[in-house]
Short mmCIF file of C-alpha atoms and ligand atoms in Angstrom, two decimals:
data_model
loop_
_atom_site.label_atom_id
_atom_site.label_comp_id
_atom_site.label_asym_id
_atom_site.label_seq_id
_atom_site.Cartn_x
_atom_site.Cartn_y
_atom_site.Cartn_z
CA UNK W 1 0.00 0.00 0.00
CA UNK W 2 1.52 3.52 -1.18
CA UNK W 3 2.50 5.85 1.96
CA UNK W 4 1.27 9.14 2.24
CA UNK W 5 2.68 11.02 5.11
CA UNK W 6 0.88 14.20 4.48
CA UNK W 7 -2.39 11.89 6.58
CA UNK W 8 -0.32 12.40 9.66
CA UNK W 9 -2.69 13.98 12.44
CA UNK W 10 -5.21 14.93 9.59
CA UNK W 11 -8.53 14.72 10.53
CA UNK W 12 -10.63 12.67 8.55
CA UNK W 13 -14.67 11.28 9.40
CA UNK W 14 -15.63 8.64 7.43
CA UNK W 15 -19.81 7.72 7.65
CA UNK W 16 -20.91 4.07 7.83
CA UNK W 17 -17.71 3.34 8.84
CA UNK W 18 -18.66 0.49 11.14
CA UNK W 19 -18.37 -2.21 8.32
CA UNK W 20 -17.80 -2.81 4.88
CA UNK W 21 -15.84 0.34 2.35
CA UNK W 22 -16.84 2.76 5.08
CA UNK W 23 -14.46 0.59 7.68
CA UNK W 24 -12.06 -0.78 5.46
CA UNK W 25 -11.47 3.17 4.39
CA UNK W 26 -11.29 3.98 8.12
CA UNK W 27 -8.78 1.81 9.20
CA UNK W 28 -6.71 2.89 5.80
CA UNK W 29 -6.83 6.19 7.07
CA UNK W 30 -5.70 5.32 10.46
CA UNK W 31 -2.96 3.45 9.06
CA UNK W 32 -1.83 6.09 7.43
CA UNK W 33 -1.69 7.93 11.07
CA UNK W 34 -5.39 10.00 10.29
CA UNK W 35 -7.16 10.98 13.15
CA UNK W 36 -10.63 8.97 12.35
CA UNK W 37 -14.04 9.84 13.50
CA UNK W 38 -16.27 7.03 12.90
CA UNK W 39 -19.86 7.92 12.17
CA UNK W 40 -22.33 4.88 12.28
CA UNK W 41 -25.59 4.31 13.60
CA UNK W 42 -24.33 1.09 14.34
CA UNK W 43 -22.21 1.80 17.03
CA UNK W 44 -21.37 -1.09 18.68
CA UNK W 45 -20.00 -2.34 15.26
CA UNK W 46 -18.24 1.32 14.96
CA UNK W 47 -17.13 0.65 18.17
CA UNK W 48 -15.28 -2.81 17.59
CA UNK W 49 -13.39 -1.04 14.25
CA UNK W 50 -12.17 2.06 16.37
CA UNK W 51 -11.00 -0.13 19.36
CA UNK W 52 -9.13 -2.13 16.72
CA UNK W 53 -7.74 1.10 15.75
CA UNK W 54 -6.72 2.33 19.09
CA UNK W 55 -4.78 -0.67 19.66
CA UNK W 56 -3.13 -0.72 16.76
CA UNK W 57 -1.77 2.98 18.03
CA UNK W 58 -4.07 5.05 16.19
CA UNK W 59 -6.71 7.63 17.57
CA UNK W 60 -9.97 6.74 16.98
CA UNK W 61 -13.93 8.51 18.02
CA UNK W 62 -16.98 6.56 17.32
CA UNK W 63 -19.96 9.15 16.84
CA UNK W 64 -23.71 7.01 16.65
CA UNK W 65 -24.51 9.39 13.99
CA UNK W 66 -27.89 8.58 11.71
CA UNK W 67 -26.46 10.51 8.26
CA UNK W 68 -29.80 11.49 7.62
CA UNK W 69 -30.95 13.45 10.45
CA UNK W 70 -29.49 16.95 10.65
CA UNK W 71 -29.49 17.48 13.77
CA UNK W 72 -27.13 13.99 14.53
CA UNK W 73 -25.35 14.91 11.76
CA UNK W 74 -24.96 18.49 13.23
CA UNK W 75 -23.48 16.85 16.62
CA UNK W 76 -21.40 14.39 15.02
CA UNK W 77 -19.35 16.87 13.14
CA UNK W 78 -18.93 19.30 16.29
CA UNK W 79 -17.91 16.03 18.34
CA UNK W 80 -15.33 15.28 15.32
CA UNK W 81 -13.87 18.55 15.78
CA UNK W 82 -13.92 18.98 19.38
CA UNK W 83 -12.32 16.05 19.56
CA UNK W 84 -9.27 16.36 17.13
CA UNK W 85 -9.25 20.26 16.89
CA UNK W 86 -10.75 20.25 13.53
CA UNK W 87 -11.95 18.30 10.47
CA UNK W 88 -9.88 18.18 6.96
CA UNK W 89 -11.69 15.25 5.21
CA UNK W 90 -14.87 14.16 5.30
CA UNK W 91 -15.87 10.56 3.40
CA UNK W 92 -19.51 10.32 2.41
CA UNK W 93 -19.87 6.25 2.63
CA UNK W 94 -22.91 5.27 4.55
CA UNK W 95 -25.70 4.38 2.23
CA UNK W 96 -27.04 1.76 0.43
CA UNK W 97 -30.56 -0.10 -0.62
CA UNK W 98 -32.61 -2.90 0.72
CA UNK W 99 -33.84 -4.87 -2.76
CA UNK W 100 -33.82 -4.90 -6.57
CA UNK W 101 -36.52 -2.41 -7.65
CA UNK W 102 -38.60 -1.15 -10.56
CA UNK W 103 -40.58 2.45 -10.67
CA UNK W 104 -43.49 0.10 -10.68
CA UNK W 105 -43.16 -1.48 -7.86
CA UNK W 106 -41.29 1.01 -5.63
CA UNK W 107 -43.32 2.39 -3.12
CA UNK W 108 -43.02 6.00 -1.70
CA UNK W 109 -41.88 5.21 1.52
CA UNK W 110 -39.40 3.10 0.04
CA UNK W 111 -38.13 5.60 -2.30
CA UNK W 112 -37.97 8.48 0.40
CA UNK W 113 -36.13 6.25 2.62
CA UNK W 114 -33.52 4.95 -0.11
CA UNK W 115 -33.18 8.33 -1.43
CA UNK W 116 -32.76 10.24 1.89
CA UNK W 117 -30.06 7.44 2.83
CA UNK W 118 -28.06 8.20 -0.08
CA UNK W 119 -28.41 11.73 -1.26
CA UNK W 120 -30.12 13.60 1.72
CA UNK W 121 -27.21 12.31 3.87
CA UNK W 122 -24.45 13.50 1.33
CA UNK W 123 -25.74 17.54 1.63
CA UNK W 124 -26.26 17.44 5.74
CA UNK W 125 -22.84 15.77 6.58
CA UNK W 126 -21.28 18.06 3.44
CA UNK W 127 -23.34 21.16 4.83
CA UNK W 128 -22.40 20.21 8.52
CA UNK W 129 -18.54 19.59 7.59
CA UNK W 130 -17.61 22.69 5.33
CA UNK W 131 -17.38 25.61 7.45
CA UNK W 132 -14.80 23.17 9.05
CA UNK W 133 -13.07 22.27 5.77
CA UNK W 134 -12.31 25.48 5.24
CA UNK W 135 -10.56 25.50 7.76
CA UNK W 136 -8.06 23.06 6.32
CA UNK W 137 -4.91 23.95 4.07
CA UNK W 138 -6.28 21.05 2.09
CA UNK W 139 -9.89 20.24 2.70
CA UNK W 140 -11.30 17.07 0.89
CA UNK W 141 -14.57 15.76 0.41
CA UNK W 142 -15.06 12.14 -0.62
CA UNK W 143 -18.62 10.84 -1.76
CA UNK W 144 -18.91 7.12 -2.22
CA UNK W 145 -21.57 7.12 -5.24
CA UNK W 146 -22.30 3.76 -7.82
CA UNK W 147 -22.21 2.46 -11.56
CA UNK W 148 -26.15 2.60 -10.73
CA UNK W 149 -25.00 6.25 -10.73
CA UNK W 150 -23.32 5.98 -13.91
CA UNK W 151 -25.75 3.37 -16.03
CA UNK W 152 -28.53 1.47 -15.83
CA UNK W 153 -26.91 -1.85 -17.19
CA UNK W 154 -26.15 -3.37 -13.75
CA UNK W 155 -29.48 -4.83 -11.15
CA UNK W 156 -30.31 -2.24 -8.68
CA UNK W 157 -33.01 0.00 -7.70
CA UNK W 158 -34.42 2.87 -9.50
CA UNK W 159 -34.21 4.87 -6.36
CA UNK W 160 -31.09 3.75 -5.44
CA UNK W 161 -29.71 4.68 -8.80
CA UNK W 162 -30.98 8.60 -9.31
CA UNK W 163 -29.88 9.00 -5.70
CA UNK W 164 -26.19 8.14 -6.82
CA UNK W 165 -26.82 10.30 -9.85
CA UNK W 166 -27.60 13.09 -7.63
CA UNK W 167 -24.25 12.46 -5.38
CA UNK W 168 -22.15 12.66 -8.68
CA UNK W 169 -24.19 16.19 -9.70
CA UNK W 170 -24.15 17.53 -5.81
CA UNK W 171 -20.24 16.59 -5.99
CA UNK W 172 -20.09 18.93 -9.02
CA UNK W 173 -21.57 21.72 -7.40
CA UNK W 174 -19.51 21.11 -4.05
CA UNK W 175 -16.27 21.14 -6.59
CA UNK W 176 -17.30 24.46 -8.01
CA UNK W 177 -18.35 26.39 -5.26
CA UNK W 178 -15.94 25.18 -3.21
CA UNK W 179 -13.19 25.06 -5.31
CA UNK W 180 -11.94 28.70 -4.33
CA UNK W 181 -11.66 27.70 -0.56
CA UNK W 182 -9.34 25.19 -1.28
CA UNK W 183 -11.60 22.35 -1.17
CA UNK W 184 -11.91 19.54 -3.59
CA UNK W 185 -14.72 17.63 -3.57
CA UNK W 186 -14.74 14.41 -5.69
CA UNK W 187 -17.01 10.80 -6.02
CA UNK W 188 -16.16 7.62 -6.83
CA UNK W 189 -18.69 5.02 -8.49
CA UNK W 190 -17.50 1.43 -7.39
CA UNK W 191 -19.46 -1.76 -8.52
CA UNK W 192 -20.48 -4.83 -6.24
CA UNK W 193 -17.80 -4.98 -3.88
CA UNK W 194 -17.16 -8.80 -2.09
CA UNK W 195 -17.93 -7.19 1.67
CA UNK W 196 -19.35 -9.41 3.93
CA UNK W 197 -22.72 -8.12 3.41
CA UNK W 198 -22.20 -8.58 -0.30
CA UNK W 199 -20.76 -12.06 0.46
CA UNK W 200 -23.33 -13.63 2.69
CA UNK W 201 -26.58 -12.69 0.08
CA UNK W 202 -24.73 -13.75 -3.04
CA UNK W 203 -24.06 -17.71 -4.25
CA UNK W 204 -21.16 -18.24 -5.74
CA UNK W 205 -23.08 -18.72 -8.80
CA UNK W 206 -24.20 -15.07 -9.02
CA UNK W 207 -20.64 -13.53 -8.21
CA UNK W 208 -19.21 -16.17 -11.04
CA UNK W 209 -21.76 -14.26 -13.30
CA UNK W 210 -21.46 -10.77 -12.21
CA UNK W 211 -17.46 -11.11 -12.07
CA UNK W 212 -17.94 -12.63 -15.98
CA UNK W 213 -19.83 -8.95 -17.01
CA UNK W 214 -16.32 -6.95 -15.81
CA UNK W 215 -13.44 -6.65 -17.70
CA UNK W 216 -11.00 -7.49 -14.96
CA UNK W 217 -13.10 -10.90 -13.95
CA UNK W 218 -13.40 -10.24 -10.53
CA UNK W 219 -15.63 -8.44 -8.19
CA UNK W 220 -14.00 -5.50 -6.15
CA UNK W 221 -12.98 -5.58 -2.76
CA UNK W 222 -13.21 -2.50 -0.21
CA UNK W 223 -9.08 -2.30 -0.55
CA UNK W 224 -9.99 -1.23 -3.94
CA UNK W 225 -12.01 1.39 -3.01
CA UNK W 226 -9.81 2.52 0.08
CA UNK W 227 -6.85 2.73 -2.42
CA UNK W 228 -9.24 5.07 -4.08
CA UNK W 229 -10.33 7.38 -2.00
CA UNK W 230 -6.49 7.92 -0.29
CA UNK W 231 -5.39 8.93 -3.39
CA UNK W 232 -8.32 11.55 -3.74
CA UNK W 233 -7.91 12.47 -0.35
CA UNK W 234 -3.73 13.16 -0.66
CA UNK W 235 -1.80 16.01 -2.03
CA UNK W 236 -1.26 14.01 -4.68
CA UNK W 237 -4.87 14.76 -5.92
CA UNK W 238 -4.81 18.21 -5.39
CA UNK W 239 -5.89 19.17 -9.04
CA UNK W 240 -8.32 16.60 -9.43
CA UNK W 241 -11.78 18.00 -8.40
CA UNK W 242 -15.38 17.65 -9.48
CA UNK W 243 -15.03 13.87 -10.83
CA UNK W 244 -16.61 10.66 -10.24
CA UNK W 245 -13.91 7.93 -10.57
CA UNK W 246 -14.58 4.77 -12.03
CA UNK W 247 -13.87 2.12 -9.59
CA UNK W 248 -15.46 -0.75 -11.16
CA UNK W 249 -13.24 -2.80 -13.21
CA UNK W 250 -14.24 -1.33 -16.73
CA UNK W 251 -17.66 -2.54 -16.59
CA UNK W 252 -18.84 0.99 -16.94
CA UNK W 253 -17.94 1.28 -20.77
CA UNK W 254 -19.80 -2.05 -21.87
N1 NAD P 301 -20.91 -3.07 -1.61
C1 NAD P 301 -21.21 -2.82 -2.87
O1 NAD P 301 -21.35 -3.73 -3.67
C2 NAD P 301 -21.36 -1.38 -3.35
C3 NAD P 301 -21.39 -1.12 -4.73
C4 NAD P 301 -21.52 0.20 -5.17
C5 NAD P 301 -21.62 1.23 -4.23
N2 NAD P 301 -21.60 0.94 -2.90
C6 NAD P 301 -21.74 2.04 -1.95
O2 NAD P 301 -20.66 2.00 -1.06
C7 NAD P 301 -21.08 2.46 0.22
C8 NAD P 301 -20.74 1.41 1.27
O3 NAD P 301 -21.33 0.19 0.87
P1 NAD P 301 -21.11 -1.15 1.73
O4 NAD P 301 -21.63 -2.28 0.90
O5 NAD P 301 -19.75 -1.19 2.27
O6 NAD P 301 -22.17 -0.87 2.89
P2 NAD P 301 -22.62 -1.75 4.16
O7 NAD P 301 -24.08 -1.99 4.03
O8 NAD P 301 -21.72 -2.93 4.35
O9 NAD P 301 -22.36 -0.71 5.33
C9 NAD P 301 -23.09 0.47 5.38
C10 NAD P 301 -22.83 1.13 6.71
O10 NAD P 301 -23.66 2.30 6.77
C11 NAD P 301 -24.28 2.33 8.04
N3 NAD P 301 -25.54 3.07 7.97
C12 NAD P 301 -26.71 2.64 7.42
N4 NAD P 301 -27.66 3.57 7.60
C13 NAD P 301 -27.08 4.61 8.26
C14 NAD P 301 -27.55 5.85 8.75
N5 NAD P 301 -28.82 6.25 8.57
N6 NAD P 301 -26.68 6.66 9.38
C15 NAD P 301 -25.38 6.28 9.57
N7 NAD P 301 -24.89 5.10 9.15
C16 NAD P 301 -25.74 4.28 8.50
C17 NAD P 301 -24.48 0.87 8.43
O11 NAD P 301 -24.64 0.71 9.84
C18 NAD P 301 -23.20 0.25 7.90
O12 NAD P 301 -22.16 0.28 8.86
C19 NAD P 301 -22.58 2.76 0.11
O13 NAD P 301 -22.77 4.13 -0.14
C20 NAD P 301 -22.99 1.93 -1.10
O14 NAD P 301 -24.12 2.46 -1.74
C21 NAD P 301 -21.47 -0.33 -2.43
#
C-alpha cells in the first residue's frame, strides 16, 4: 500500500464506517496515522473497528450518527472537531438499498427512505462539515456514489440509482463552489464490492456471473475502493476535483 505522510494527524470522518468500504477506508486512514471519526448508527460495530484502531496505536472517536438526520449529523461533526481540533476530510460512505426495484413497484416510503439514505445524507454531513473544511490547508470531500449512478446496465433500484446520480451532480456543485476555498470535492462510483454483506446474500453462482460482465473478472474488494479514495484524499490529488472515478473494473464502458 503507497504511503502518504501528508495523513499524519489529519482529521478525517468517514460515515458508515462500522463495516464494509466505510471501515475498510477507516482503518486505511488510520494506518496512514489519520485521526478517524467514525460515524455509524451502528455503534457497537463502529465501536469494535475504532477499538481495533486504538490498539493498533491510532486515535480513533466513534460518533452514533444517523447521516440522515441533521441534527445527529450536526453533533457528530462538532464532536469530530472537538475532539481532534478540527476536520480536513470528510468521506460520504454510509448508504445503500434494501432490494432490486422497478418504478413500478417502488413504493413512496421506500423511495424516500432509499433516497434520503443516499443523497439527503451526502448535503447534511457536506453542509455540517464545510465551514470546518475550510478551515483546512487542504480540505477534501469524498462521496462514495455507484455504476447505478453511472448506467442502468447493472441490477439495482431505481431509487437507489438517481440518488447516486444526484451524489455525482451535488459533488459537481460542491467542486465548483468550493473550489476557491481550497476544497476539492470528488465521487467515486465502485461496482459490487465482495464485503461481507455482499458475500453472505450472493451464491457463488451469481458472483461467477457478475465477475464474468467486468473486464478485470473479478468483483471489487473495499481495498480497492480505500486505495481510491487515499489517493483523492492526498496532495497528490490536489488538481483533481469535481469527478466521479470509475472504480469498477471497466464494466462501466460495456
Ligand atoms: N458493496 C457494494 O457492492 C457497493 C457497490 C456500489 C456502491 N456501494 C456504496 O458504497 C457504500 C458502502 O457500501 P457497503 O456495501 O460497504 O455498505 P454496508 O451496508 O456494508 O455498510 C453500510 C454502513 O452504513 C451504516 N448506515 C446505514 N444507515 C445509516 C444511517 N442512517 N446513518 C449512519 N450510518 C448508516 C451501516 O450501519 C453500515 O455500517 C454505500 O454508499 C454503497 O451504496 C457499495
Amino acid at each position: 500500500m503507497p504511503s502518504y505522510p501528508e495523513f499524519s494527524g489529519r482529521v478525517v470522518a468517514v460515515t458508515g464506517a462500522a463495516q464494509g468500504i466505510g471501515a475498510v477506508t477507516a482503518r486505511a486512514f488510520a494506518g496512514q496515522h489519520a485521526c478517524v471519526a467514525l460515524l455509524d448508527i451502528d455503534e457497537e460495530r463502529a465501536k469494535k473497528v475504532g477499538g481495533d484502531i486504538t490498539a493498533a496505536g491510532g486515535r480513533a472517536l466513534v460518533v452514533r450518527t444517523d447521516v440522515t438526520d441533521d441534527r445527529s449529523v450536526a453533533q457528530a461533526i462538532a464532536s469530530t472537531v472537538a475532539e481532534f481540533g478540527g476536520l480536513d476530510a470528510l468521506i460520504n460512505c454510509a448508504g445503500g438499498y434494501g432490494r432490486l426495484a422497478t418504478v413500478e413497484d417502488i413504493s413512496i416510503d421506500e423511495w424516500d427512505r432509499t433516497v434520503a439514505l443516499n443523497l439527503r445524507s451526502v448535503f447534511l454531513c457536506c453542509r455540517a462539515a464545510i465551514p470546518h473544511l475550510k478551515r483546512s490547508k487542504a480540505g477534501r470531500i469524498i462521496n462514495v456514489a455507484s455504476i447505478s449512478g453511472r448506467t442502468v446496465q447493472v441490477a439495482s433500484s431505481p431509487a437507489y440509482g438517481s440518488a447516486k446520480a444526484g451524489v455525482i451532480q451535488l459533488t459537481r456543485f460542491l467542486a465548483y463552489q468550493l473550489g476557491a476555498n481550497n476544497i476539492t470535492a470528488n465521487a467515486i462510483a465502485p461496482i459490487t464490492t465482495l464485503t461481507p454483506r455482499v458475500a453472505a446474500l450472493r451464491t457463488e453462482e451469481d458472483i461467477e456471473r457478475i465477475a464474468s460482465q467486468i473486464p478485470l473478472k473479478r468483483l471489487a474488494v473495499p481495498e480497492d475502493h480505500a486505495q481510491a479514495m487515499l489517493f483523492l484524499a492526498s496532495d497528490a490529488a490536489a488538481y483533481i476535483n469535481g469527478i466521479a472515478l470509475d472504480v469498477n473494473g471497466g464494466r462501466v464502458m460495456m
